[in-house]
């Protein structure tokens, strides 16, 4: 493990409160403080990171590794070995005997690809059509009494207006091409399961599962049934989170950034994960979409506009594909908004991912993907605004 990766893992563990709760030794906390101090110079950073690795893990490593708390290290083991966690055997005997092999492969594939729990996908497939084995109307052809079709029971209107749609045409539904034939076919298991994964992701999964499943079928009893089935499909009886959604597997968002200013911005924003959306909120208990960004920049000593409407014209506009961590991504979303007047904003933390406070019913503040969102207006870079450049210049003098 590299010194940079070591620092990233330990900071993530600290964010989760493990030192304070006595589940990691105090020396880890001391090492983290040493690492922060060491950021000013490259050689000292490497030395501090090495000390952080050697001291706590040499003295306490056997205790930490041998006695992890299952409820805390859910989804990945100590050290955030995300690659091994992704390939770990997590399919229960119940799942192996109940799910057809081709369906199981698709649930696993698209769960990992989109970043949602495969066993929740599978539980929906079970609850809806017994993994495509149901002979009821609307599973193999046509629709049921409610207008739903296919193994994952999409409403045709939600899918894209018709059962089979060419993917390069314009549509606002969840029609997806899971088998690579250029069409989104609601009756094709690969297409339907990929569409279901996207729907769960867009509506709050993997963090707010209850909210995401409720959007899929608006009944609390349905949510309870799906979650119960999902637990039975996992070896440990837990829903868990995909490794890529675990805070300890955050791909080193902070460490991948060379600018100390952007590091401070990201550190503050990422530390707010799990807090609720509060309209008009600027912390500490909760934030709205622009409030978390406003406060993250303040954490770095920079002043930017408070609202989305003010932030949109403030930063220098950046072409899609050239965005960097710390940049803002805007959406045509909400009342009285439009292509030139976006109403929602998130902060880029890595290519394709942002941290956002989305809405009251969208679940807690979290890192989400933005490439699959259809209403992106554009990207801006507040750090290139003339006023911010002056603030940075003053800070250095």
GROMACS .gro file of C-alpha atoms in nm:
model
  397
    1UNK     CA    1   0.000   0.000   0.000
    2UNK     CA    2   0.143   0.339  -0.099
    3UNK     CA    3   0.185   0.618   0.158
    4UNK     CA    4  -0.077   0.823  -0.028
    5UNK     CA    5  -0.329   0.536  -0.020
    6UNK     CA    6  -0.246   0.475   0.348
    7UNK     CA    7  -0.332   0.834   0.433
    8UNK     CA    8  -0.655   0.811   0.238
    9UNK     CA    9  -0.770   0.492   0.413
   10UNK     CA   10  -0.685   0.620   0.761
   11UNK     CA   11  -0.858   0.954   0.705
   12UNK     CA   12  -1.170   0.770   0.589
   13UNK     CA   13  -1.161   0.552   0.900
   14UNK     CA   14  -1.127   0.862   1.112
   15UNK     CA   15  -1.427   1.020   0.938
   16UNK     CA   16  -1.630   0.721   1.047
   17UNK     CA   17  -1.542   0.791   1.411
   18UNK     CA   18  -1.351   0.469   1.478
   19UNK     CA   19  -1.076   0.628   1.686
   20UNK     CA   20  -1.325   0.822   1.899
   21UNK     CA   21  -1.531   0.507   1.957
   22UNK     CA   22  -1.229   0.308   2.072
   23UNK     CA   23  -1.229   0.076   1.771
   24UNK     CA   24  -0.891   0.200   1.649
   25UNK     CA   25  -0.594   0.294   1.868
   26UNK     CA   26  -0.528   0.660   1.953
   27UNK     CA   27  -0.197   0.642   1.766
   28UNK     CA   28  -0.393   0.637   1.441
   29UNK     CA   29  -0.546   0.971   1.534
   30UNK     CA   30  -0.201   1.110   1.617
   31UNK     CA   31  -0.071   0.980   1.287
   32UNK     CA   32  -0.353   1.153   1.103
   33UNK     CA   33  -0.266   1.484   1.264
   34UNK     CA   34   0.099   1.429   1.168
   35UNK     CA   35  -0.006   1.362   0.811
   36UNK     CA   36  -0.203   1.688   0.794
   37UNK     CA   37   0.096   1.884   0.925
   38UNK     CA   38   0.322   1.710   0.674
   39UNK     CA   39   0.122   1.817   0.369
   40UNK     CA   40   0.334   2.125   0.321
   41UNK     CA   41   0.635   1.936   0.182
   42UNK     CA   42   0.660   1.627  -0.035
   43UNK     CA   43   0.942   1.453   0.156
   44UNK     CA   44   0.777   1.512   0.493
   45UNK     CA   45   0.444   1.390   0.357
   46UNK     CA   46   0.601   1.057   0.261
   47UNK     CA   47   0.777   1.027   0.596
   48UNK     CA   48   0.462   1.105   0.793
   49UNK     CA   49   0.258   0.861   0.587
   50UNK     CA   50   0.516   0.589   0.653
   51UNK     CA   51   0.500   0.660   1.025
   52UNK     CA   52   0.122   0.647   1.017
   53UNK     CA   53   0.147   0.305   0.858
   54UNK     CA   54   0.426   0.159   1.071
   55UNK     CA   55   0.341   0.278   1.422
   56UNK     CA   56  -0.027   0.190   1.464
   57UNK     CA   57  -0.033  -0.115   1.242
   58UNK     CA   58   0.284  -0.268   1.385
   59UNK     CA   59   0.170  -0.223   1.744
   60UNK     CA   60  -0.198  -0.292   1.698
   61UNK     CA   61  -0.234  -0.449   1.353
   62UNK     CA   62  -0.307  -0.800   1.474
   63UNK     CA   63  -0.586  -0.672   1.699
   64UNK     CA   64  -0.743  -0.461   1.427
   65UNK     CA   65  -0.728  -0.723   1.154
   66UNK     CA   66  -0.835  -1.015   1.371
   67UNK     CA   67  -1.130  -0.847   1.541
   68UNK     CA   68  -1.311  -0.616   1.296
   69UNK     CA   69  -1.662  -0.507   1.388
   70UNK     CA   70  -1.887  -0.655   1.118
   71UNK     CA   71  -2.144  -0.378   1.142
   72UNK     CA   72  -1.876  -0.116   1.074
   73UNK     CA   73  -1.668  -0.284   0.805
   74UNK     CA   74  -1.979  -0.375   0.608
   75UNK     CA   75  -1.909  -0.440   0.242
   76UNK     CA   76  -1.529  -0.431   0.262
   77UNK     CA   77  -1.264  -0.548   0.502
   78UNK     CA   78  -1.014  -0.348   0.703
   79UNK     CA   79  -0.779  -0.151   0.486
   80UNK     CA   80  -1.052  -0.086   0.228
   81UNK     CA   81  -0.925  -0.351  -0.011
   82UNK     CA   82  -1.199  -0.262  -0.257
   83UNK     CA   83  -1.079  -0.492  -0.534
   84UNK     CA   84  -1.088  -0.805  -0.319
   85UNK     CA   85  -1.419  -0.701  -0.165
   86UNK     CA   86  -1.572  -0.670  -0.510
   87UNK     CA   87  -1.482  -1.029  -0.593
   88UNK     CA   88  -1.553  -1.178  -0.249
   89UNK     CA   89  -1.807  -1.463  -0.246
   90UNK     CA   90  -2.125  -1.294  -0.127
   91UNK     CA   91  -2.394  -1.517  -0.277
   92UNK     CA   92  -2.584  -1.725  -0.025
   93UNK     CA   93  -2.696  -2.083  -0.083
   94UNK     CA   94  -3.050  -1.949  -0.105
   95UNK     CA   95  -2.950  -1.719  -0.390
   96UNK     CA   96  -2.757  -1.991  -0.573
   97UNK     CA   97  -3.051  -2.231  -0.559
   98UNK     CA   98  -3.320  -1.972  -0.635
   99UNK     CA   99  -3.172  -1.743  -0.901
  100UNK     CA  100  -3.113  -1.876  -1.255
  101UNK     CA  101  -2.738  -1.856  -1.332
  102UNK     CA  102  -2.782  -1.617  -1.626
  103UNK     CA  103  -2.992  -1.381  -1.414
  104UNK     CA  104  -2.747  -1.401  -1.122
  105UNK     CA  105  -2.463  -1.304  -1.355
  106UNK     CA  106  -2.661  -1.003  -1.480
  107UNK     CA  107  -2.757  -0.886  -1.130
  108UNK     CA  108  -2.392  -0.903  -1.022
  109UNK     CA  109  -2.259  -0.740  -1.340
  110UNK     CA  110  -2.492  -0.442  -1.350
  111UNK     CA  111  -2.500  -0.399  -0.973
  112UNK     CA  112  -2.124  -0.346  -0.976
  113UNK     CA  113  -2.126  -0.143  -1.297
  114UNK     CA  114  -2.391   0.105  -1.180
  115UNK     CA  115  -2.299   0.098  -0.811
  116UNK     CA  116  -2.606  -0.054  -0.645
  117UNK     CA  117  -2.649  -0.368  -0.436
  118UNK     CA  118  -2.679  -0.672  -0.664
  119UNK     CA  119  -2.893  -0.853  -0.407
  120UNK     CA  120  -3.146  -0.568  -0.403
  121UNK     CA  121  -3.168  -0.587  -0.782
  122UNK     CA  122  -3.217  -0.961  -0.751
  123UNK     CA  123  -3.480  -0.918  -0.480
  124UNK     CA  124  -3.680  -0.688  -0.706
  125UNK     CA  125  -3.652  -0.944  -0.987
  126UNK     CA  126  -3.774  -1.213  -0.749
  127UNK     CA  127  -4.063  -1.009  -0.615
  128UNK     CA  128  -4.177  -0.890  -0.956
  129UNK     CA  129  -4.158  -1.202  -1.176
  130UNK     CA  130  -3.962  -1.476  -0.996
  131UNK     CA  131  -3.660  -1.387  -1.212
  132UNK     CA  132  -3.859  -1.397  -1.533
  133UNK     CA  133  -4.017  -1.737  -1.466
  134UNK     CA  134  -4.367  -1.607  -1.397
  135UNK     CA  135  -4.630  -1.694  -1.658
  136UNK     CA  136  -4.852  -1.399  -1.567
  137UNK     CA  137  -4.948  -1.144  -1.836
  138UNK     CA  138  -4.685  -0.882  -1.910
  139UNK     CA  139  -4.376  -1.089  -1.825
  140UNK     CA  140  -4.294  -1.245  -2.163
  141UNK     CA  141  -4.515  -1.020  -2.379
  142UNK     CA  142  -4.783  -0.757  -2.353
  143UNK     CA  143  -4.846  -0.577  -2.023
  144UNK     CA  144  -5.019  -0.657  -1.697
  145UNK     CA  145  -5.329  -0.478  -1.565
  146UNK     CA  146  -5.115  -0.180  -1.455
  147UNK     CA  147  -4.929  -0.146  -1.786
  148UNK     CA  148  -4.602  -0.302  -1.662
  149UNK     CA  149  -4.391  -0.536  -1.874
  150UNK     CA  150  -4.082  -0.756  -1.873
  151UNK     CA  151  -3.889  -0.941  -1.601
  152UNK     CA  152  -3.837  -0.623  -1.397
  153UNK     CA  153  -4.192  -0.494  -1.462
  154UNK     CA  154  -4.131  -0.147  -1.600
  155UNK     CA  155  -4.426   0.070  -1.693
  156UNK     CA  156  -4.396   0.119  -2.069
  157UNK     CA  157  -4.421   0.495  -2.016
  158UNK     CA  158  -4.132   0.478  -1.770
  159UNK     CA  159  -3.927   0.259  -2.003
  160UNK     CA  160  -3.942   0.508  -2.287
  161UNK     CA  161  -4.284   0.500  -2.447
  162UNK     CA  162  -4.265   0.162  -2.616
  163UNK     CA  163  -4.140  -0.185  -2.529
  164UNK     CA  164  -3.842  -0.180  -2.765
  165UNK     CA  165  -3.662   0.143  -2.836
  166UNK     CA  166  -3.349   0.230  -3.032
  167UNK     CA  167  -3.099   0.359  -2.780
  168UNK     CA  168  -2.955   0.637  -2.995
  169UNK     CA  169  -3.299   0.798  -3.022
  170UNK     CA  170  -3.406   1.068  -2.778
  171UNK     CA  171  -3.611   0.957  -2.480
  172UNK     CA  172  -3.647   1.031  -2.109
  173UNK     CA  173  -3.708   0.681  -1.979
  174UNK     CA  174  -3.499   0.402  -1.835
  175UNK     CA  175  -3.469   0.199  -2.157
  176UNK     CA  176  -3.119   0.047  -2.153
  177UNK     CA  177  -2.903  -0.169  -2.376
  178UNK     CA  178  -2.757  -0.437  -2.151
  179UNK     CA  179  -2.677  -0.687  -2.426
  180UNK     CA  180  -2.517  -0.444  -2.672
  181UNK     CA  181  -2.757  -0.487  -2.962
  182UNK     CA  182  -2.841  -0.119  -2.988
  183UNK     CA  183  -3.195  -0.155  -2.853
  184UNK     CA  184  -3.357  -0.128  -2.512
  185UNK     CA  185  -3.600  -0.419  -2.496
  186UNK     CA  186  -3.815  -0.428  -2.183
  187UNK     CA  187  -3.855  -0.808  -2.219
  188UNK     CA  188  -3.479  -0.873  -2.250
  189UNK     CA  189  -3.333  -0.962  -1.905
  190UNK     CA  190  -3.003  -0.781  -1.965
  191UNK     CA  191  -3.173  -0.460  -2.079
  192UNK     CA  192  -3.436  -0.473  -1.804
  193UNK     CA  193  -3.191  -0.542  -1.520
  194UNK     CA  194  -2.958  -0.263  -1.635
  195UNK     CA  195  -3.257  -0.026  -1.650
  196UNK     CA  196  -3.364  -0.128  -1.300
  197UNK     CA  197  -3.011  -0.066  -1.167
  198UNK     CA  198  -3.012   0.283  -1.319
  199UNK     CA  199  -3.354   0.356  -1.172
  200UNK     CA  200  -3.242   0.255  -0.823
  201UNK     CA  201  -2.923   0.458  -0.856
  202UNK     CA  202  -3.101   0.770  -0.976
  203UNK     CA  203  -3.345   0.754  -0.686
  204UNK     CA  204  -3.103   0.716  -0.396
  205UNK     CA  205  -2.934   0.374  -0.401
  206UNK     CA  206  -2.702   0.249  -0.266
  207UNK     CA  207  -2.742   0.478   0.039
  208UNK     CA  208  -3.115   0.546   0.061
  209UNK     CA  209  -3.246   0.203  -0.031
  210UNK     CA  210  -3.591   0.245   0.116
  211UNK     CA  211  -3.644   0.563  -0.082
  212UNK     CA  212  -3.512   0.411  -0.405
  213UNK     CA  213  -3.724   0.095  -0.376
  214UNK     CA  214  -4.031   0.300  -0.283
  215UNK     CA  215  -3.999   0.492  -0.610
  216UNK     CA  216  -3.983   0.157  -0.790
  217UNK     CA  217  -4.315   0.052  -0.634
  218UNK     CA  218  -4.484   0.300  -0.405
  219UNK     CA  219  -4.583   0.074  -0.117
  220UNK     CA  220  -4.405   0.033   0.216
  221UNK     CA  221  -4.498  -0.338   0.230
  222UNK     CA  222  -4.326  -0.383  -0.106
  223UNK     CA  223  -4.009  -0.214   0.026
  224UNK     CA  224  -4.009  -0.439   0.333
  225UNK     CA  225  -4.050  -0.753   0.121
  226UNK     CA  226  -3.771  -0.659  -0.120
  227UNK     CA  227  -3.527  -0.583   0.163
  228UNK     CA  228  -3.610  -0.912   0.335
  229UNK     CA  229  -3.547  -1.109   0.015
  230UNK     CA  230  -3.222  -0.917  -0.043
  231UNK     CA  231  -3.094  -1.014   0.303
  232UNK     CA  232  -3.159  -1.380   0.227
  233UNK     CA  233  -2.954  -1.356  -0.092
  234UNK     CA  234  -2.639  -1.235   0.090
  235UNK     CA  235  -2.407  -1.474   0.273
  236UNK     CA  236  -2.403  -1.263   0.590
  237UNK     CA  237  -2.772  -1.177   0.585
  238UNK     CA  238  -2.695  -0.807   0.539
  239UNK     CA  239  -2.780  -0.571   0.255
  240UNK     CA  240  -2.439  -0.404   0.267
  241UNK     CA  241  -2.313  -0.150   0.017
  242UNK     CA  242  -2.110  -0.207  -0.299
  243UNK     CA  243  -1.738  -0.160  -0.229
  244UNK     CA  244  -1.729   0.143  -0.458
  245UNK     CA  245  -2.003   0.306  -0.247
  246UNK     CA  246  -1.829   0.242   0.087
  247UNK     CA  247  -1.677   0.563   0.230
  248UNK     CA  248  -1.352   0.372   0.291
  249UNK     CA  249  -1.337   0.295  -0.083
  250UNK     CA  250  -1.379   0.651  -0.204
  251UNK     CA  251  -1.099   0.617  -0.460
  252UNK     CA  252  -0.888   0.866  -0.265
  253UNK     CA  253  -1.080   1.171  -0.384
  254UNK     CA  254  -0.876   1.404  -0.165
  255UNK     CA  255  -0.538   1.239  -0.218
  256UNK     CA  256  -0.575   1.244  -0.597
  257UNK     CA  257  -0.579   1.625  -0.593
  258UNK     CA  258  -0.247   1.812  -0.590
  259UNK     CA  259  -0.393   2.153  -0.497
  260UNK     CA  260  -0.409   2.209  -0.121
  261UNK     CA  261  -0.701   2.449  -0.172
  262UNK     CA  262  -0.907   2.188  -0.357
  263UNK     CA  263  -0.811   1.931  -0.092
  264UNK     CA  264  -0.961   2.154   0.178
  265UNK     CA  265  -1.276   2.208  -0.028
  266UNK     CA  266  -1.323   1.835  -0.087
  267UNK     CA  267  -1.241   1.738   0.272
  268UNK     CA  268  -1.517   1.958   0.407
  269UNK     CA  269  -1.775   1.850   0.151
  270UNK     CA  270  -1.700   1.477   0.188
  271UNK     CA  271  -1.718   1.503   0.567
  272UNK     CA  272  -2.086   1.603   0.535
  273UNK     CA  273  -2.189   1.269   0.381
  274UNK     CA  274  -2.484   1.114   0.560
  275UNK     CA  275  -2.633   1.446   0.674
  276UNK     CA  276  -2.983   1.539   0.555
  277UNK     CA  277  -3.088   1.782   0.286
  278UNK     CA  278  -3.228   2.096   0.451
  279UNK     CA  279  -3.362   2.372   0.227
  280UNK     CA  280  -3.158   2.685   0.292
  281UNK     CA  281  -2.917   2.484   0.509
  282UNK     CA  282  -2.553   2.578   0.549
  283UNK     CA  283  -2.477   2.332   0.829
  284UNK     CA  284  -2.378   2.198   1.059
  285UNK     CA  285  -2.688   1.976   1.082
  286UNK     CA  286  -2.776   1.975   0.712
  287UNK     CA  287  -2.734   2.155   0.380
  288UNK     CA  288  -2.910   2.232   0.057
  289UNK     CA  289  -2.739   2.181  -0.278
  290UNK     CA  290  -2.564   2.517  -0.294
  291UNK     CA  291  -2.519   2.548   0.082
  292UNK     CA  292  -2.272   2.259   0.108
  293UNK     CA  293  -2.067   2.407  -0.178
  294UNK     CA  294  -2.073   2.755  -0.027
  295UNK     CA  295  -1.948   2.620   0.307
  296UNK     CA  296  -1.687   2.392   0.148
  297UNK     CA  297  -1.531   2.692  -0.024
  298UNK     CA  298  -1.550   2.891   0.300
  299UNK     CA  299  -1.357   2.608   0.465
  300UNK     CA  300  -1.074   2.688   0.223
  301UNK     CA  301  -1.098   3.060   0.306
  302UNK     CA  302  -1.284   3.152  -0.013
  303UNK     CA  303  -1.607   3.345  -0.060
  304UNK     CA  304  -1.846   3.250  -0.343
  305UNK     CA  305  -2.219   3.319  -0.392
  306UNK     CA  306  -2.457   3.137  -0.159
  307UNK     CA  307  -2.728   3.018  -0.401
  308UNK     CA  308  -2.733   2.803  -0.715
  309UNK     CA  309  -2.861   3.099  -0.914
  310UNK     CA  310  -2.563   3.303  -0.797
  311UNK     CA  311  -2.307   3.026  -0.838
  312UNK     CA  312  -2.397   2.949  -1.203
  313UNK     CA  313  -2.272   3.280  -1.353
  314UNK     CA  314  -1.990   3.314  -1.098
  315UNK     CA  315  -1.746   3.047  -1.213
  316UNK     CA  316  -1.566   3.025  -1.546
  317UNK     CA  317  -1.756   2.783  -1.769
  318UNK     CA  318  -1.579   2.456  -1.846
  319UNK     CA  319  -1.647   2.226  -2.140
  320UNK     CA  320  -1.793   1.886  -2.048
  321UNK     CA  321  -1.511   1.635  -2.020
  322UNK     CA  322  -1.264   1.896  -1.893
  323UNK     CA  323  -1.416   1.927  -1.545
  324UNK     CA  324  -1.192   1.872  -1.243
  325UNK     CA  325  -1.245   1.810  -0.870
  326UNK     CA  326  -1.380   2.123  -0.707
  327UNK     CA  327  -1.568   2.230  -1.021
  328UNK     CA  328  -1.945   2.262  -1.011
  329UNK     CA  329  -2.199   2.073  -1.222
  330UNK     CA  330  -2.541   2.233  -1.276
  331UNK     CA  331  -2.879   2.082  -1.362
  332UNK     CA  332  -3.204   2.207  -1.510
  333UNK     CA  333  -3.409   2.099  -1.212
  334UNK     CA  334  -3.670   2.256  -0.989
  335UNK     CA  335  -3.935   2.530  -1.025
  336UNK     CA  336  -3.859   2.843  -1.228
  337UNK     CA  337  -3.545   2.691  -1.375
  338UNK     CA  338  -3.427   2.627  -1.728
  339UNK     CA  339  -3.121   2.573  -1.950
  340UNK     CA  340  -2.991   2.923  -1.873
  341UNK     CA  341  -3.118   2.930  -1.516
  342UNK     CA  342  -3.025   2.598  -1.348
  343UNK     CA  343  -3.181   2.515  -1.015
  344UNK     CA  344  -2.959   2.236  -0.882
  345UNK     CA  345  -2.583   2.204  -0.834
  346UNK     CA  346  -2.331   1.942  -0.725
  347UNK     CA  347  -1.954   1.946  -0.676
  348UNK     CA  348  -1.725   1.728  -0.886
  349UNK     CA  349  -1.506   1.500  -0.671
  350UNK     CA  350  -1.367   1.290  -0.957
  351UNK     CA  351  -1.449   1.240  -1.325
  352UNK     CA  352  -1.811   1.131  -1.345
  353UNK     CA  353  -1.878   1.165  -0.970
  354UNK     CA  354  -2.004   1.449  -0.755
  355UNK     CA  355  -2.113   1.511  -0.400
  356UNK     CA  356  -2.462   1.655  -0.377
  357UNK     CA  357  -2.742   1.746  -0.141
  358UNK     CA  358  -3.025   1.663  -0.379
  359UNK     CA  359  -3.365   1.703  -0.215
  360UNK     CA  360  -3.558   1.633   0.105
  361UNK     CA  361  -3.689   1.295  -0.016
  362UNK     CA  362  -3.372   1.194  -0.205
  363UNK     CA  363  -3.185   1.058   0.095
  364UNK     CA  364  -2.874   1.189   0.270
  365UNK     CA  365  -2.587   1.388   0.122
  366UNK     CA  366  -2.371   1.146  -0.075
  367UNK     CA  367  -2.138   1.092  -0.369
  368UNK     CA  368  -2.336   1.013  -0.684
  369UNK     CA  369  -2.273   0.985  -1.057
  370UNK     CA  370  -2.366   1.265  -1.293
  371UNK     CA  371  -2.291   1.118  -1.636
  372UNK     CA  372  -2.624   0.933  -1.639
  373UNK     CA  373  -2.830   1.239  -1.545
  374UNK     CA  374  -3.019   1.373  -1.848
  375UNK     CA  375  -3.059   1.738  -1.748
  376UNK     CA  376  -2.700   1.864  -1.706
  377UNK     CA  377  -2.674   2.231  -1.801
  378UNK     CA  378  -2.298   2.269  -1.771
  379UNK     CA  379  -1.986   2.294  -1.555
  380UNK     CA  380  -1.812   2.592  -1.398
  381UNK     CA  381  -1.482   2.652  -1.217
  382UNK     CA  382  -1.521   2.900  -0.929
  383UNK     CA  383  -1.146   2.893  -0.865
  384UNK     CA  384  -1.093   3.080  -1.193
  385UNK     CA  385  -1.328   3.365  -1.101
  386UNK     CA  386  -1.138   3.696  -1.080
  387UNK     CA  387  -1.256   3.765  -0.722
  388UNK     CA  388  -1.147   3.419  -0.607
  389UNK     CA  389  -0.807   3.462  -0.775
  390UNK     CA  390  -0.766   3.784  -0.577
  391UNK     CA  391  -0.864   3.606  -0.255
  392UNK     CA  392  -0.605   3.336  -0.325
  393UNK     CA  393  -0.340   3.598  -0.401
  394UNK     CA  394  -0.413   3.778  -0.073
  395UNK     CA  395  -0.389   3.455   0.121
  396UNK     CA  396  -0.039   3.395  -0.012
  397UNK     CA  397   0.089   3.746   0.076
   0.00000   0.00000   0.00000
